[in-house]
Tab-separated table of C-alpha atoms in Angstrom:
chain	number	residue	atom	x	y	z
M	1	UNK	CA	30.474	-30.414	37.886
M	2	UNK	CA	32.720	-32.005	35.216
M	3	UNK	CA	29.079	-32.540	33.563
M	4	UNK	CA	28.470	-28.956	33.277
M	5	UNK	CA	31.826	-28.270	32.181
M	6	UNK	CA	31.703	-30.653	29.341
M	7	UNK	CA	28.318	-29.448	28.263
M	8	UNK	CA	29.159	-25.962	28.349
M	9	UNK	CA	32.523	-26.985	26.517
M	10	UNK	CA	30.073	-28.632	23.958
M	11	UNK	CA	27.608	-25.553	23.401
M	12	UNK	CA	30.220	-22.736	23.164
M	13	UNK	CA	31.137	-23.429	19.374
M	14	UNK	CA	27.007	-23.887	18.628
M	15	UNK	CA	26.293	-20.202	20.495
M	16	UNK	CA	29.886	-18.959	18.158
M	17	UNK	CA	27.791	-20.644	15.420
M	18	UNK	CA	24.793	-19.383	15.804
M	19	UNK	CA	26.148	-16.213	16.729
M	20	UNK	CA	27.613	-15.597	13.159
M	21	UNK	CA	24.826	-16.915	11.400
M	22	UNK	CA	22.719	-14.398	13.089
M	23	UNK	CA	24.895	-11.456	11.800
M	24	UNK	CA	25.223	-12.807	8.294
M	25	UNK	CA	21.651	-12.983	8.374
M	26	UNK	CA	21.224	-9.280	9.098
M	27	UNK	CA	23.602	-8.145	6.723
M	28	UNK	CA	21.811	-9.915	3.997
M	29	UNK	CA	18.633	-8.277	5.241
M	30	UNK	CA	20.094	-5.172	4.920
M	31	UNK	CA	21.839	-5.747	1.785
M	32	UNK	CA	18.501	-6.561	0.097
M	33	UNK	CA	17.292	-3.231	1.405
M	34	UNK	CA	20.456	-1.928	-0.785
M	35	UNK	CA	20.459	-1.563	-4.597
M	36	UNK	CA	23.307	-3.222	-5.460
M	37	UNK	CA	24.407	-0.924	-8.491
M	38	UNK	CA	24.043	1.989	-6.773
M	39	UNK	CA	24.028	1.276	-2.948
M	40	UNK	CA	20.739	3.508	-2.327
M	41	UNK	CA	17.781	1.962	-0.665
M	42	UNK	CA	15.213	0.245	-2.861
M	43	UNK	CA	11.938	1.338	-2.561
M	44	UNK	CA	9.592	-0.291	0.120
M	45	UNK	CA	12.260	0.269	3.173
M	46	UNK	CA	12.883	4.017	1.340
M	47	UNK	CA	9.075	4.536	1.605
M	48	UNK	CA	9.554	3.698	5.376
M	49	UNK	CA	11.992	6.097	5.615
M	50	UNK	CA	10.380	9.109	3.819
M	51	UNK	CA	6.828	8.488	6.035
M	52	UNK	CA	8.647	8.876	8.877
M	53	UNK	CA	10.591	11.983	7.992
M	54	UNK	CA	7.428	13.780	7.122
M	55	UNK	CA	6.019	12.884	9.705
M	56	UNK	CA	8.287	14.488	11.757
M	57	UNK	CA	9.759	17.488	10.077
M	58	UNK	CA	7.818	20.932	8.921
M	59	UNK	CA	9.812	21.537	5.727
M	60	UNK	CA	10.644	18.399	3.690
M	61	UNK	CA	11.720	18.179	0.212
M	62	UNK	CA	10.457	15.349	-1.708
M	63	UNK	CA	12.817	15.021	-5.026
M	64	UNK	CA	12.710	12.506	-8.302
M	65	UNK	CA	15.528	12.247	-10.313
M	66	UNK	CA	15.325	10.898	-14.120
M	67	UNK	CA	18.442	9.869	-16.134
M	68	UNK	CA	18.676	12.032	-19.804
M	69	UNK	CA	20.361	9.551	-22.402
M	70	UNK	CA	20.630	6.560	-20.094
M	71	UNK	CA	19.215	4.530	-23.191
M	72	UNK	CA	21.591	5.932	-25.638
M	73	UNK	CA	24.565	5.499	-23.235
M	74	UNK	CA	23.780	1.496	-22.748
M	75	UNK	CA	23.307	1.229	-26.287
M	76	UNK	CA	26.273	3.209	-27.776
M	77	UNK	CA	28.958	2.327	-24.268
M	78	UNK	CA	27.410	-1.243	-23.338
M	79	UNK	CA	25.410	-2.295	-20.223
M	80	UNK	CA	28.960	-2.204	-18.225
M	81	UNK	CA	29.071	1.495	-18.814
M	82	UNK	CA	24.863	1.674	-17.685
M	83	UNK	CA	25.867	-0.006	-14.857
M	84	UNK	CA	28.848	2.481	-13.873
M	85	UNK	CA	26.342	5.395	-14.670
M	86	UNK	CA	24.264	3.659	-12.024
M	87	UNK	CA	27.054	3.457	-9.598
M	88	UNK	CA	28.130	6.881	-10.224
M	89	UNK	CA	24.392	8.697	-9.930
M	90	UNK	CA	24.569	6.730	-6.629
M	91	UNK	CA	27.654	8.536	-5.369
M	92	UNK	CA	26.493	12.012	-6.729
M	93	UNK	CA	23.403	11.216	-4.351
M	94	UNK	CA	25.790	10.425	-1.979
M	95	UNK	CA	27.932	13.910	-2.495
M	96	UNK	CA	25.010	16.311	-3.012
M	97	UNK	CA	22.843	14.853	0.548
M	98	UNK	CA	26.452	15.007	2.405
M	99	UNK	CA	25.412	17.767	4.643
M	100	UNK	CA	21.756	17.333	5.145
M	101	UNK	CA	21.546	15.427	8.205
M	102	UNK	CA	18.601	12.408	7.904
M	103	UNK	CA	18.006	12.525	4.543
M	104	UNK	CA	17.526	9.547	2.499
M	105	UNK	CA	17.854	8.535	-1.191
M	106	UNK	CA	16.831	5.615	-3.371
M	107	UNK	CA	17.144	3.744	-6.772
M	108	UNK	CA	13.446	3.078	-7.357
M	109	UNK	CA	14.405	1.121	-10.813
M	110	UNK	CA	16.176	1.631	-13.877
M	111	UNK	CA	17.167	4.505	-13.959
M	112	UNK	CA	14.656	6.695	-11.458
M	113	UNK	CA	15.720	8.271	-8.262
M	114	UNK	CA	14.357	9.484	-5.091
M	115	UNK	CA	15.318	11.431	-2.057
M	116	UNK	CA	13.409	13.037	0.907
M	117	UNK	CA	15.388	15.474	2.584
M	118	UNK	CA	14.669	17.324	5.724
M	119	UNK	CA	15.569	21.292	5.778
M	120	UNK	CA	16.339	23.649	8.096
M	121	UNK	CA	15.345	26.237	5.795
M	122	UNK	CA	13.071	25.886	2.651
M	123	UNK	CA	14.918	28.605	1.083
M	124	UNK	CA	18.115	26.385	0.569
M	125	UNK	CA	15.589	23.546	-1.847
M	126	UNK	CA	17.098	25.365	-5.334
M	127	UNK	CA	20.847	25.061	-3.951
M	128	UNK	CA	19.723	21.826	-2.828
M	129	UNK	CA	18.449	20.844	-6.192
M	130	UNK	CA	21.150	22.840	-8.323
M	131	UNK	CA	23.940	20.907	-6.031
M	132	UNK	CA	22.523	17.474	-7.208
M	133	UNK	CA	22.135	18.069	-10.653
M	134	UNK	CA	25.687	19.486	-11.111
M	135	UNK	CA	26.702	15.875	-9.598
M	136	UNK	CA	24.823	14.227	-11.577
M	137	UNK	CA	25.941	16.133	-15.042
M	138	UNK	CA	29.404	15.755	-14.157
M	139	UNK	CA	31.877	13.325	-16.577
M	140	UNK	CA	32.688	10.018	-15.486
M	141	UNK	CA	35.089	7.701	-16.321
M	142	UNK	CA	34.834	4.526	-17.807
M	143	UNK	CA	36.698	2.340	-20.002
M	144	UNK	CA	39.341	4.946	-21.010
M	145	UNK	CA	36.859	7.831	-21.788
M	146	UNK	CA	34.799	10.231	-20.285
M	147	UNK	CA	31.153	9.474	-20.237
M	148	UNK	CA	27.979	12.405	-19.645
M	149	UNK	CA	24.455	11.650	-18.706
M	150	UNK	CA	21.596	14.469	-18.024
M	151	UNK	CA	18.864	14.439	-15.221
M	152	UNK	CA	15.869	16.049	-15.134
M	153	UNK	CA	14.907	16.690	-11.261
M	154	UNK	CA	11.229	17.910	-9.759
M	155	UNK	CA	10.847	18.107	-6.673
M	156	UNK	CA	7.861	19.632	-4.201
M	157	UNK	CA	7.800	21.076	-0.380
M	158	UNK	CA	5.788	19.461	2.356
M	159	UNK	CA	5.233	22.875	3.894
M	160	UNK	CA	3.525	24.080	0.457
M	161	UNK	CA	0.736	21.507	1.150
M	162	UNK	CA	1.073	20.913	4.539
M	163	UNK	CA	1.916	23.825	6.784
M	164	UNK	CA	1.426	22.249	10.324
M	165	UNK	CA	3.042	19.068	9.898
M	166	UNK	CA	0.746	16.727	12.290
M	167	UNK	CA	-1.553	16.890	9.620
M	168	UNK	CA	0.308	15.363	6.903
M	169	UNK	CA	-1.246	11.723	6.933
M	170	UNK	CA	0.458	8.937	5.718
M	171	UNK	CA	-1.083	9.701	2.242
M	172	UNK	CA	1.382	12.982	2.175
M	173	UNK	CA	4.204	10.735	0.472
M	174	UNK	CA	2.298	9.880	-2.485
M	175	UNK	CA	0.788	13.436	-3.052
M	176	UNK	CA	4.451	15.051	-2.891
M	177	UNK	CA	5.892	12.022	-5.091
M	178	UNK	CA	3.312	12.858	-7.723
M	179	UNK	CA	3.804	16.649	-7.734
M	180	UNK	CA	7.623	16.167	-7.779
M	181	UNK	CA	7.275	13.620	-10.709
M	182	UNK	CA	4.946	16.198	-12.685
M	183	UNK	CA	7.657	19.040	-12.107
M	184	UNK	CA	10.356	16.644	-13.230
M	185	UNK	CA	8.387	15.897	-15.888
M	186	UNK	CA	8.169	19.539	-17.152
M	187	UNK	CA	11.931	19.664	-16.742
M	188	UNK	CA	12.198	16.911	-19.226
M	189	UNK	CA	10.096	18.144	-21.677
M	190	UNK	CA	12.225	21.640	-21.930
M	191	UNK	CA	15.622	19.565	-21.562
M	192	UNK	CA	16.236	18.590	-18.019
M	193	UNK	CA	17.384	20.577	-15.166
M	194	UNK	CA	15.919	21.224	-12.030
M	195	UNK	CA	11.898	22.130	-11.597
M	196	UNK	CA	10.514	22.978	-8.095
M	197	UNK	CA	7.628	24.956	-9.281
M	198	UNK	CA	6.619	26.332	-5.395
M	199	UNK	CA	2.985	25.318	-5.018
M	200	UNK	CA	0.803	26.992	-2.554
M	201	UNK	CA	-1.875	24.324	-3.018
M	202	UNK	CA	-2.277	20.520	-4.419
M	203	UNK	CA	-1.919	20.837	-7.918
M	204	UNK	CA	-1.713	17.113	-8.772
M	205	UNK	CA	-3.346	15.833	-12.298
M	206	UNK	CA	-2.333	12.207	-11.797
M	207	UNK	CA	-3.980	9.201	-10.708
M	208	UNK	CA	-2.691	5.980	-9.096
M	209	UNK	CA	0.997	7.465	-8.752
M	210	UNK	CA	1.454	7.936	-12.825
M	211	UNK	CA	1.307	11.354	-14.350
M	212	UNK	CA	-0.928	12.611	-16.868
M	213	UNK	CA	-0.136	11.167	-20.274
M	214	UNK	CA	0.990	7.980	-19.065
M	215	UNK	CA	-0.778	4.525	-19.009
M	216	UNK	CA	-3.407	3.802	-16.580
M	217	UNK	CA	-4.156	7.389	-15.890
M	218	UNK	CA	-7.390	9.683	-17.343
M	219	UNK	CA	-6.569	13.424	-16.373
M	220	UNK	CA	-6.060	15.309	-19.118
M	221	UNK	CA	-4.872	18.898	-17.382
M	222	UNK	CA	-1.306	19.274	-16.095
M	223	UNK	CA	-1.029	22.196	-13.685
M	224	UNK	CA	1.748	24.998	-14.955
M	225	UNK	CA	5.084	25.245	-13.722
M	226	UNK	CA	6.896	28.397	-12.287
């Protein structure tokens, strides 16, 4: 008996050991899920994410965010002030998804965004969209002054292309980030803002993920936004 006291005496600080080793190891796990500017999920375990909420719901918005000026702020401000543009498109993320329960958001690099967001009602996608890009536009603070970035946002409807929702494969993510990035696109090119043109049908004119225009892609057509 004093045997088994002695050894189980012996392994209690090992199991305490091991114990907190095992939980430091899962929060670094999940921190390496996390951007660490902005505290949004990187891509891969964001594309998890976004697969399985389409999967499941009939009217999800898929939404890509691109920073206006984000060049010209790093170069005039400094990379400490990119960095707290970073951290603050995070928390506007954070702010405009408050209420819509499940969805997710990500930092897919530089300064590119993401979010797939479940509704209750496809009608509420422009408030939806409006909401985020007010947080976005909003002033910041940083080193004593107030700072302003723009975002053009596109964004496309699962229910547009796939009405019953057990047909969406698991190629539905890529089609709806493609149309979102070409109605983003067209927001850019007439000064950013919001762009959910409302398909009724696949209109994508990309290959490979990349819109028309850019490298690697050899579609020449772009369909027209509402």
């Amino acid at each position: 008996m004093n045997d088994l006291l002695a050894m189980l005496s012996a392994a209690g600080p090992l199991a305490g050991g091991w114990g907190i080793h095992g939980l430091w190891m899962r929060r670094c796990v999940s921190a390496a899920r996390r951007d660490p500017l902005s505290g949004l999920w990187t891509r891969a375990p964001f594309e998890r994410r976004a697969a399985r909420l389409l999967a499941r719901n009939p009217h999800t918005a898929v939404v890509l965010v691109d920073l206006d000026g984000f060049k010209a702020l790093n170069d005039t401000f400094g990379h400490a002030a990119g960095d707290a543009a970073i951290r603050f498109v995070g928390g506007s993320f954070v702010g405009a998804l408050a209420g819509q329960h499940g969805a997710v958001a990500a930092r897919l690099g530089g300064d590119e965004f993401a979010a797939v967001v479940p509704l209750a009602d496809p009608v509420s996608l422009p408030w939806l969209l409006s909401g985020l890009h007010g947080e976005i536009a909003a002033p910041f603070r940083h080193g004593g002054r107030d700072l302003v970035l723009g975002a053009s946002i596109g964004a496309a409807l699962s229910s547009d292309l796939f009405p019953d929702v057990r047909r969406a494969g698991p190629e539905s993510l890529s089609v709806l980030l493609r149309l979102a990035d070409e109605a983003m696109y067209a927001a850019k090119r007439t000064g950013g803002g919001w762009n959910y043109p409302g398909a009724t049908e696949q209109r994508c004119t990309t290959a490979a993920g990349r819109r028309a225009g850019r490298p690697g892609t050899h579609i020449a057509h772009r369909g027209e936004a509402a």
